[in-house]
PDB file of C-alpha atoms in Angstrom:
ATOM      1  CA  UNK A   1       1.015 -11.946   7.703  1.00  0.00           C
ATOM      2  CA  UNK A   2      -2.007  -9.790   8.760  1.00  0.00           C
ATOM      3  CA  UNK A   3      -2.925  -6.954   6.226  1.00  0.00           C
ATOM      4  CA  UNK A   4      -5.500  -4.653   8.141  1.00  0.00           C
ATOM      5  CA  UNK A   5      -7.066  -2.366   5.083  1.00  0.00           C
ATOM      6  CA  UNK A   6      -9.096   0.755   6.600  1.00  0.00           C
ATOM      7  CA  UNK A   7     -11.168   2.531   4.570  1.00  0.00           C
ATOM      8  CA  UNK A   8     -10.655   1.032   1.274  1.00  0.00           C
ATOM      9  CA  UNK A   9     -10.803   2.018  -2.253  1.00  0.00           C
ATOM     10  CA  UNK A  10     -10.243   0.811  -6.608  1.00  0.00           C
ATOM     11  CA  UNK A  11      -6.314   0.996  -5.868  1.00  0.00           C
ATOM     12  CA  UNK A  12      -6.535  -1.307  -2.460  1.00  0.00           C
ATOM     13  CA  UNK A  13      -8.389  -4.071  -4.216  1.00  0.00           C
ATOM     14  CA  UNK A  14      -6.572  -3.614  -7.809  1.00  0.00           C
ATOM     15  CA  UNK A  15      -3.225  -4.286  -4.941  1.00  0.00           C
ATOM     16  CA  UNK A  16      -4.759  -6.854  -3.491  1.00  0.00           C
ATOM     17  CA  UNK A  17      -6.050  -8.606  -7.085  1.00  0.00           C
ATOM     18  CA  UNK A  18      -2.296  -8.142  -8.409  1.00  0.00           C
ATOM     19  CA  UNK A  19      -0.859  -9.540  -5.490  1.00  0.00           C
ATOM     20  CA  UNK A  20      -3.158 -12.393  -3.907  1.00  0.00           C
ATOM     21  CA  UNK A  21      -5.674 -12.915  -6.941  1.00  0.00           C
ATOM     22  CA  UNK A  22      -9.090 -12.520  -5.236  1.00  0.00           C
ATOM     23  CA  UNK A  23     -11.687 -13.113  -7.146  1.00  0.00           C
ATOM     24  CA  UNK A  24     -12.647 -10.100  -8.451  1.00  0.00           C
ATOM     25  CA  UNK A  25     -16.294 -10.290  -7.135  1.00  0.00           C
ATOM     26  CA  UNK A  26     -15.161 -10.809  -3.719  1.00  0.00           C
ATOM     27  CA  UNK A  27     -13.091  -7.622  -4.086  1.00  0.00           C
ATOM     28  CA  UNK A  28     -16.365  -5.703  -5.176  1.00  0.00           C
ATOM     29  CA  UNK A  29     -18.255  -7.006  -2.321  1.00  0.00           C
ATOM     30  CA  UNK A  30     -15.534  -5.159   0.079  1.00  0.00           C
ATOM     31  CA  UNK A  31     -16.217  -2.072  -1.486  1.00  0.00           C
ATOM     32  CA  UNK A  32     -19.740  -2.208  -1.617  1.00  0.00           C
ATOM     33  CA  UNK A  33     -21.348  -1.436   1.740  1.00  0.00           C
ATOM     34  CA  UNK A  34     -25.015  -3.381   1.154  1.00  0.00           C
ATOM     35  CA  UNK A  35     -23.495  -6.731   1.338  1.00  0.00           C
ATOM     36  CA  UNK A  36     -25.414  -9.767   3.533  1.00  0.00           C
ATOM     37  CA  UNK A  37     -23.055 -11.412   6.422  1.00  0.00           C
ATOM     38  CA  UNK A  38     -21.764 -14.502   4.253  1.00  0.00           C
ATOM     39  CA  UNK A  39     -18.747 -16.795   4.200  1.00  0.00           C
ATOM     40  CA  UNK A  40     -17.979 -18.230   0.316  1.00  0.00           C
ATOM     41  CA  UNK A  41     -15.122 -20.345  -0.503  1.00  0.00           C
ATOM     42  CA  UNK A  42     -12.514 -20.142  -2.948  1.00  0.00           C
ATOM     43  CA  UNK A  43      -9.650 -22.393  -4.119  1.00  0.00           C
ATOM     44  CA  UNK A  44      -7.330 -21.498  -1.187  1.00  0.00           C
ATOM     45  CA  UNK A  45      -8.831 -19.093   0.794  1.00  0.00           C
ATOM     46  CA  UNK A  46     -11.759 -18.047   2.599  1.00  0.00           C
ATOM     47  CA  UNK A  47     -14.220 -15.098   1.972  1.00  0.00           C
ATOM     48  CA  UNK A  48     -16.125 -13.238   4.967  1.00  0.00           C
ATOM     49  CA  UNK A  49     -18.761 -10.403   5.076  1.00  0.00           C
ATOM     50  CA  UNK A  50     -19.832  -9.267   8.546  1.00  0.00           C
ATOM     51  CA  UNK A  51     -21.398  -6.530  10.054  1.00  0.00           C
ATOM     52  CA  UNK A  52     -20.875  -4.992  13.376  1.00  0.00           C
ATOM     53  CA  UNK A  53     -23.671  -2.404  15.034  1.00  0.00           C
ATOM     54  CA  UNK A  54     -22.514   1.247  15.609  1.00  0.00           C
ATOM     55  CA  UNK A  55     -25.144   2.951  17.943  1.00  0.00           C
ATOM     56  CA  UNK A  56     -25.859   6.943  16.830  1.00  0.00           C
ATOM     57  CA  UNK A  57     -26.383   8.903  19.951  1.00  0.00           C
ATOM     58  CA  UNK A  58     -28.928  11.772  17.792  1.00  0.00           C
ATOM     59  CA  UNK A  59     -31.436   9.108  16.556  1.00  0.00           C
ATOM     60  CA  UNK A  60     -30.613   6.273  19.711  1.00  0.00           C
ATOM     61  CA  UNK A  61     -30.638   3.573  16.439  1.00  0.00           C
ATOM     62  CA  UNK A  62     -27.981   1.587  15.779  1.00  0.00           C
ATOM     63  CA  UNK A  63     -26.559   0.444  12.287  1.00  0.00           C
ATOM     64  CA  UNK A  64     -25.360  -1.760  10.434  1.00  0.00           C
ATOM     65  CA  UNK A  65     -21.465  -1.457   9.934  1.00  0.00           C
ATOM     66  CA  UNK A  66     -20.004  -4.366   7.635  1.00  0.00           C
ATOM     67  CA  UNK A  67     -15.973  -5.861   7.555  1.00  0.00           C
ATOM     68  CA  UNK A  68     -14.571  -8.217   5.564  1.00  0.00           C
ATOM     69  CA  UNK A  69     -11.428 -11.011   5.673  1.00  0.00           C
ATOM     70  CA  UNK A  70     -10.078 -12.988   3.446  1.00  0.00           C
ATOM     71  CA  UNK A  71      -8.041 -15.806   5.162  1.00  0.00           C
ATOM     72  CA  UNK A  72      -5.173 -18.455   3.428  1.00  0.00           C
ATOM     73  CA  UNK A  73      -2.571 -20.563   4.578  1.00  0.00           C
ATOM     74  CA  UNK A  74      -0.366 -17.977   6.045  1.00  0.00           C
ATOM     75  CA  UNK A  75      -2.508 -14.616   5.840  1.00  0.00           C
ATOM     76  CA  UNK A  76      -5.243 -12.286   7.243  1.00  0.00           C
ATOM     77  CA  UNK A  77      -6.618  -9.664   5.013  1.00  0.00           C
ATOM     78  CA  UNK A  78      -9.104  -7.425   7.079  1.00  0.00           C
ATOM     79  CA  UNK A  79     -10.921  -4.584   5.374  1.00  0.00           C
ATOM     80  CA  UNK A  80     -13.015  -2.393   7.100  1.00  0.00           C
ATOM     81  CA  UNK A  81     -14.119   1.574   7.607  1.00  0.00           C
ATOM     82  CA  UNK A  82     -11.889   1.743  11.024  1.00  0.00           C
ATOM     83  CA  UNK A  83     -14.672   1.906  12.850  1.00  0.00           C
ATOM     84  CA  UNK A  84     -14.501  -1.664  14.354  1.00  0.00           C
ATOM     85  CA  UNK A  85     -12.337  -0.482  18.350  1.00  0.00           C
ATOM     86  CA  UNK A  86     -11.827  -4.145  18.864  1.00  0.00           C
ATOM     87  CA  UNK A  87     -10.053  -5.022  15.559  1.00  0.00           C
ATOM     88  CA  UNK A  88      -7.759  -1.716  15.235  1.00  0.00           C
ATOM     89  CA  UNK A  89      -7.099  -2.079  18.660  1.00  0.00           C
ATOM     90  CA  UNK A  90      -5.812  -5.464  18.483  1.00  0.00           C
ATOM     91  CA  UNK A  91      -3.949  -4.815  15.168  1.00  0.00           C
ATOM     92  CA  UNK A  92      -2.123  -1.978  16.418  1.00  0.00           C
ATOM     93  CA  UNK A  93      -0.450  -3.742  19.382  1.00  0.00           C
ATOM     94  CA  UNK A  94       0.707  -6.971  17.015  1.00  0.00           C
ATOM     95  CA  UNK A  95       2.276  -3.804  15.255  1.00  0.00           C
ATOM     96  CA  UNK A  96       3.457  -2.188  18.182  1.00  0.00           C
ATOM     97  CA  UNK A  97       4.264  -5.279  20.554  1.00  0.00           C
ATOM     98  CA  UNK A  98       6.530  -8.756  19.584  1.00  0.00           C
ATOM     99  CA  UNK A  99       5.497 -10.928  21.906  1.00  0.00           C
ATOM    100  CA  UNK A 100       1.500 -10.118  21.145  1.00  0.00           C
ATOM    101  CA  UNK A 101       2.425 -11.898  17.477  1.00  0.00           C
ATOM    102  CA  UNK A 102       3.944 -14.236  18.725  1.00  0.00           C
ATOM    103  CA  UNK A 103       1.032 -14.890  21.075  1.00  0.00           C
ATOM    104  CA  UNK A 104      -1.929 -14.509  17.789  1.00  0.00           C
ATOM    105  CA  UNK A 105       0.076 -15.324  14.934  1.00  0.00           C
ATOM    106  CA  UNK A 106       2.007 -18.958  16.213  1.00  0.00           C
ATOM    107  CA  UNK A 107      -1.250 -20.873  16.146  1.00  0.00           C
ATOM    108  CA  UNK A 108      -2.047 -19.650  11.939  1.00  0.00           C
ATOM    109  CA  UNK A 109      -4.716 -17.357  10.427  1.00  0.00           C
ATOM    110  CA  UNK A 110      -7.796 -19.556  11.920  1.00  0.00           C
ATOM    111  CA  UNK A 111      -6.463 -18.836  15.140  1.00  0.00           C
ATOM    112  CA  UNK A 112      -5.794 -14.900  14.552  1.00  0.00           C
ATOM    113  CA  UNK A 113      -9.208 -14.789  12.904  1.00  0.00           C
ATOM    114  CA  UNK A 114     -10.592 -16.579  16.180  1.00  0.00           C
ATOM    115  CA  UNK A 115      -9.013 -13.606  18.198  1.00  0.00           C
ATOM    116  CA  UNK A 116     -10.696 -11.177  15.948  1.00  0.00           C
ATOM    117  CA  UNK A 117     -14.388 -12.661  16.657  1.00  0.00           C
ATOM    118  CA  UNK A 118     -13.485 -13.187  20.181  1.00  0.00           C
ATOM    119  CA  UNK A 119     -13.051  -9.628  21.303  1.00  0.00           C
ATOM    120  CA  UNK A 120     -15.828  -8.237  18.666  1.00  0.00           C
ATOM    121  CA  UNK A 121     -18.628 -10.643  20.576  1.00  0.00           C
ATOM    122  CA  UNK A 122     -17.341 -10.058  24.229  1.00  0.00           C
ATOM    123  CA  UNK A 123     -17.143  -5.984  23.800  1.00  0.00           C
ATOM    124  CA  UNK A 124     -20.702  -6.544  22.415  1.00  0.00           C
ATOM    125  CA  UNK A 125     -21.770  -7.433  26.068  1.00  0.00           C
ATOM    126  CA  UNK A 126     -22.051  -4.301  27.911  1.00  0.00           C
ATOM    127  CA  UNK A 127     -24.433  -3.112  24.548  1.00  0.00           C
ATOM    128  CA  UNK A 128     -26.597  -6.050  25.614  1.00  0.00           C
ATOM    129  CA  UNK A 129     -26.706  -4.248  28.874  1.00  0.00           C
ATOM    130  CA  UNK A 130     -27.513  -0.984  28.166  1.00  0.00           C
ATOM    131  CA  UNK A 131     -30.355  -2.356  25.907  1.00  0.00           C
ATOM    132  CA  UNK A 132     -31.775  -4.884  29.110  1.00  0.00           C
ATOM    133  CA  UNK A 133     -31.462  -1.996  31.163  1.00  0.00           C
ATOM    134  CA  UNK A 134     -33.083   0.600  29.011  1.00  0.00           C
ATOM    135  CA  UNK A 135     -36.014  -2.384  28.567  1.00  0.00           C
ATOM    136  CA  UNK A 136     -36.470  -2.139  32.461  1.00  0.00           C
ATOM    137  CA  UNK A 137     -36.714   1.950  32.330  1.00  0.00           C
ATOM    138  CA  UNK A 138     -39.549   1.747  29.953  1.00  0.00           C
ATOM    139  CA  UNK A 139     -41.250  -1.143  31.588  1.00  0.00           C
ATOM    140  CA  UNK A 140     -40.995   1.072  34.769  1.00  0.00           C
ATOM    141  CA  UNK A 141     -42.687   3.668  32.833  1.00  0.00           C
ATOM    142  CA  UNK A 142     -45.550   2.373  30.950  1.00  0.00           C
ATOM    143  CA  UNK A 143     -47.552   2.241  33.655  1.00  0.00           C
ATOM    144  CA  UNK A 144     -46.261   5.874  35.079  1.00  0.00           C
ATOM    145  CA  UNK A 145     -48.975   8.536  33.094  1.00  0.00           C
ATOM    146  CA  UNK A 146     -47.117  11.222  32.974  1.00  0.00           C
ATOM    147  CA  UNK A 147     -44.376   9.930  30.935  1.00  0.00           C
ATOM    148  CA  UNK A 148     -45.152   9.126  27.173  1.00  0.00           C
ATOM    149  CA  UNK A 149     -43.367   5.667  26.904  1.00  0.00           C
ATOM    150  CA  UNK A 150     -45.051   4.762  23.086  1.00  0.00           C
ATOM    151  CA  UNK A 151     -41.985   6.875  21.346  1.00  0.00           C
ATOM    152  CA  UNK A 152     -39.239   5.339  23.705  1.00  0.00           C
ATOM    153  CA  UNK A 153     -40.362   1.651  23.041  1.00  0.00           C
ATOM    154  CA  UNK A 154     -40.697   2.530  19.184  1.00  0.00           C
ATOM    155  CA  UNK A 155     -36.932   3.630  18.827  1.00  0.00           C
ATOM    156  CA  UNK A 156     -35.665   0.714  21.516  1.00  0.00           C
ATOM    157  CA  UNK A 157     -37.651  -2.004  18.943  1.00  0.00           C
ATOM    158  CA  UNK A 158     -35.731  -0.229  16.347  1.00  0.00           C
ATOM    159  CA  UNK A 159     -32.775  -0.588  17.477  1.00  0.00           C
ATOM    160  CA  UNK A 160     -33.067  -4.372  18.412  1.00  0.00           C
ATOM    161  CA  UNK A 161     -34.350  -5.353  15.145  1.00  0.00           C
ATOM    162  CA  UNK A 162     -31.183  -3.718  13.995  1.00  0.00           C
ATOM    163  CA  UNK A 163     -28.889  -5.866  16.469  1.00  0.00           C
ATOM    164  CA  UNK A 164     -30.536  -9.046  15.699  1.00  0.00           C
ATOM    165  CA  UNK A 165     -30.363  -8.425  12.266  1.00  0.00           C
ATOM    166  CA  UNK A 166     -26.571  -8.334  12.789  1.00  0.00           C
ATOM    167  CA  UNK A 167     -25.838 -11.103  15.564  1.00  0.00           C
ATOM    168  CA  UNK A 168     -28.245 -13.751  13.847  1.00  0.00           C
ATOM    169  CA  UNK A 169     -26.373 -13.723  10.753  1.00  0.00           C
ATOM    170  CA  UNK A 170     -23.069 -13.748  12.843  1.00  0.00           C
ATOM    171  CA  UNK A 171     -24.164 -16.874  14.281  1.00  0.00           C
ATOM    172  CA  UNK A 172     -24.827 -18.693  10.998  1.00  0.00           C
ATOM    173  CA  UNK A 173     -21.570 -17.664   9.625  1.00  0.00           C
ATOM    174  CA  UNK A 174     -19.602 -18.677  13.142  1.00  0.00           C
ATOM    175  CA  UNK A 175     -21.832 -22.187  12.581  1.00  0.00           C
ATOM    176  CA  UNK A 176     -20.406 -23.140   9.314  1.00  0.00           C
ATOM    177  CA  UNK A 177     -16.398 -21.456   9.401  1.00  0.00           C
ATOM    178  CA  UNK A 178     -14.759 -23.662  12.425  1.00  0.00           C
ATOM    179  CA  UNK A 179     -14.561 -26.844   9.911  1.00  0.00           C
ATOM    180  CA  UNK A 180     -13.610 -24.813   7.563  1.00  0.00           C
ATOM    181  CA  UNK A 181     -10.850 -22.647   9.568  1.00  0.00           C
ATOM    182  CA  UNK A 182      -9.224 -26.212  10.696  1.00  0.00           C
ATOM    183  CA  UNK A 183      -6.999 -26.118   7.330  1.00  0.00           C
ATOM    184  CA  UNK A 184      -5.822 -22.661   8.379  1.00  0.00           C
ATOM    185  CA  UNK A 185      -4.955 -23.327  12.081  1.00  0.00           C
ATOM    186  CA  UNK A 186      -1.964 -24.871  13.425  1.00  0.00           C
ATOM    187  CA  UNK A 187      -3.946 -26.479  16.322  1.00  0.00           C
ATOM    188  CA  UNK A 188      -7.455 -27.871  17.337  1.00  0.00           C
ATOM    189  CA  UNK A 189      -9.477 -24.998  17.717  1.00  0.00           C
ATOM    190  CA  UNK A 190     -12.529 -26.697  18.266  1.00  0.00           C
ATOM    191  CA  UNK A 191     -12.730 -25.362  21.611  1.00  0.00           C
ATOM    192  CA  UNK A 192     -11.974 -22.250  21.447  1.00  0.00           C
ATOM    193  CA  UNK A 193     -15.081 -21.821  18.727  1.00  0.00           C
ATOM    194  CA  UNK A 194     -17.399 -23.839  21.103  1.00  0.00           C
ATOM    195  CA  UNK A 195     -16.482 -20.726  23.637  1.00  0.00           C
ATOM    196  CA  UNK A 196     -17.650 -18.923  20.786  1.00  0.00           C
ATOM    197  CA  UNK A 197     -20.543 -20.268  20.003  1.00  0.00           C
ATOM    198  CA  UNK A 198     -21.865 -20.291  23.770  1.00  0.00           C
ATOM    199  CA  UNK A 199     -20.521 -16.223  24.085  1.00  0.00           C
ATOM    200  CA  UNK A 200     -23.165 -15.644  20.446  1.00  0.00           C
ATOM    201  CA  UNK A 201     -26.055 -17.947  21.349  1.00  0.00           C
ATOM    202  CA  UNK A 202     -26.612 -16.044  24.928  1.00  0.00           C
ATOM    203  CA  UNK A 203     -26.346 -12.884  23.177  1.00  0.00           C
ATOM    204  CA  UNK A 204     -29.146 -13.907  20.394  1.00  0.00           C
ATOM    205  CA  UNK A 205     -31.054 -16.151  23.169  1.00  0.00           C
ATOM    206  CA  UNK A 206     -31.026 -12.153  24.884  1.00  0.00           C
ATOM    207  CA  UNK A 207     -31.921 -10.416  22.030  1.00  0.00           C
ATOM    208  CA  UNK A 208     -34.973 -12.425  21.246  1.00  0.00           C
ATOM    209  CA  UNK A 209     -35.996 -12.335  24.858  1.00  0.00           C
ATOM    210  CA  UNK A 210     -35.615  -8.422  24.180  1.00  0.00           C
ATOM    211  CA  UNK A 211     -38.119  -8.662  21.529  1.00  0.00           C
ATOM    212  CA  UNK A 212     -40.564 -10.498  23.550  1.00  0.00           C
ATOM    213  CA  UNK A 213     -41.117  -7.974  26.012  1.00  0.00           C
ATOM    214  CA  UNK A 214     -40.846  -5.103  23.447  1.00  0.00           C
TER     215      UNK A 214
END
C-alpha cells in the first residue's frame, strides 16, 4: 500500500497515529517545515526527512522544500506540500495504471521507495545544467567591463550553497538506508542503490566543483 499525503495537517497525522501508531514525534516532524534531512528508526518502520530544491524565478534562489516517508513491511507513507513533479507524477499513474503497480509495488516498499529517489536525483540533472551553464555566462563576463558580473555571481553562490545544502545531506541519508531498506524489499537491491549512489556523488562531486570556481 502507498499512502501519498499532500499538504498535510493535525487530522492527517491524528489518522495516521490511530491507524499505523507513529511515534508521535515523527508525526510532528512532518508537519513542521524546519526539519534537518534524517533517517531514525523505529520498531518496524523507517522514518525519513528530505528536502528537495524549488528554484524562485523573482529572486533566481532556490529553497529548501522538505518530504517525508515512513516505510514498513508492506507500506509507503509519503507526505509532502505537492510540490515534489517526480513523486505526484509517479503516484498518480500507480493510481491510474495496473501494470505500473505491478511493476513498483512486486519488489516491496524498499523497492517503491528506491523508485521514488531514483526519479527525484535524475530530474535533478538538467538543474545541474542550468547552474554549469549559468557558471560559464558569468565567467564569460567578468572580464567583459561593461557588464556588472559582482551581483550575478552573488545570487548564483546563493543558490548553490542552497543545493548543496540539500544534496549533501541526501547523500548521507542514501549512505546509511540501503542496509536498512533490505528488510523491506523483496529482492537484492544492492544494485540498484549503488546506481544511486554513483547518480548523487557526481551531482555533489559537481556542486563542489561549482563552488570552486564561484
Amino acid at each position: 500500500t502507498w499512502i501519498n499525503i499532500e499538504s498535510p495537517t493535525e487530522r492527517e497525522t491524528e489518522w495516521l497515529a490511530k491507524n499505523y501508531q507513529f511515534h508521535p514525534l515523527a508525526l510532528d516532524d512532518c508537519l513542521s517545515r524546519k526539519q534537518i534531512s534524517k533517517l531514525d528508526v523505529y520498531p518496524g518502520y523507517l522514518f525519513f526527512v528530505f528536502h528537495y530544491p524549488m528554484y524562485d524565478k523573482a529572486t533566481r534562489i532556490s529553497t529548501k522544500r522538505q518530504w517525508s516517508a515512513f516505510i514498513g513491511e508492506n507500506y509507503l507513507v509519503t507526505i509532502h506540500t505537492g510540490e515534489l513533479k517526480t513523486l505526484v507524477a509517479l503516484f498518480r499513474d500507480c493510481q491510474a495504471n495496473e501494470e505500473s503497480r505491478k511493476e513498483y509495488f512486486s519488489n516491496g516498499s524498499g523497492f517503491l521507495l528506491y523508485r521514488i529517489l531514483d526519479r527525484a536525483i535524475d530530474s535533478y540533472f538538467p538543474v545541474l545544467d542550468k547552474i554549469m551553464s549559468l557558471l560559464e555566462d558569468i565567467e564569460d563576463s567578468v572580464f567583459d567591463e561593461e557588464v556588472e558580473a559582482t551581483k550575478e555571481i552573488s545570487i548564483l553562490r546563493r543558490d548553490i550553497i542552497t543545493q548543496r545544502s540539500v544534496m549533501f545531506p541526501t547523500r548521507a541519508i542514501l549512505i546509511e538506508m540501503e542496509n536498512k531498506l533490505k528488510r523491506f524489499s523483496k529482492e537484492d537491491v544492492s544494485a540498484y542503490y549503488n546506481d544511486l549512489m554513483d547518480h548523487i556523488n557526481k551531482i555533489c562531486d559537481t556542486l563542489d566543483e561549482c563552488k570552486e570556481i564561484i
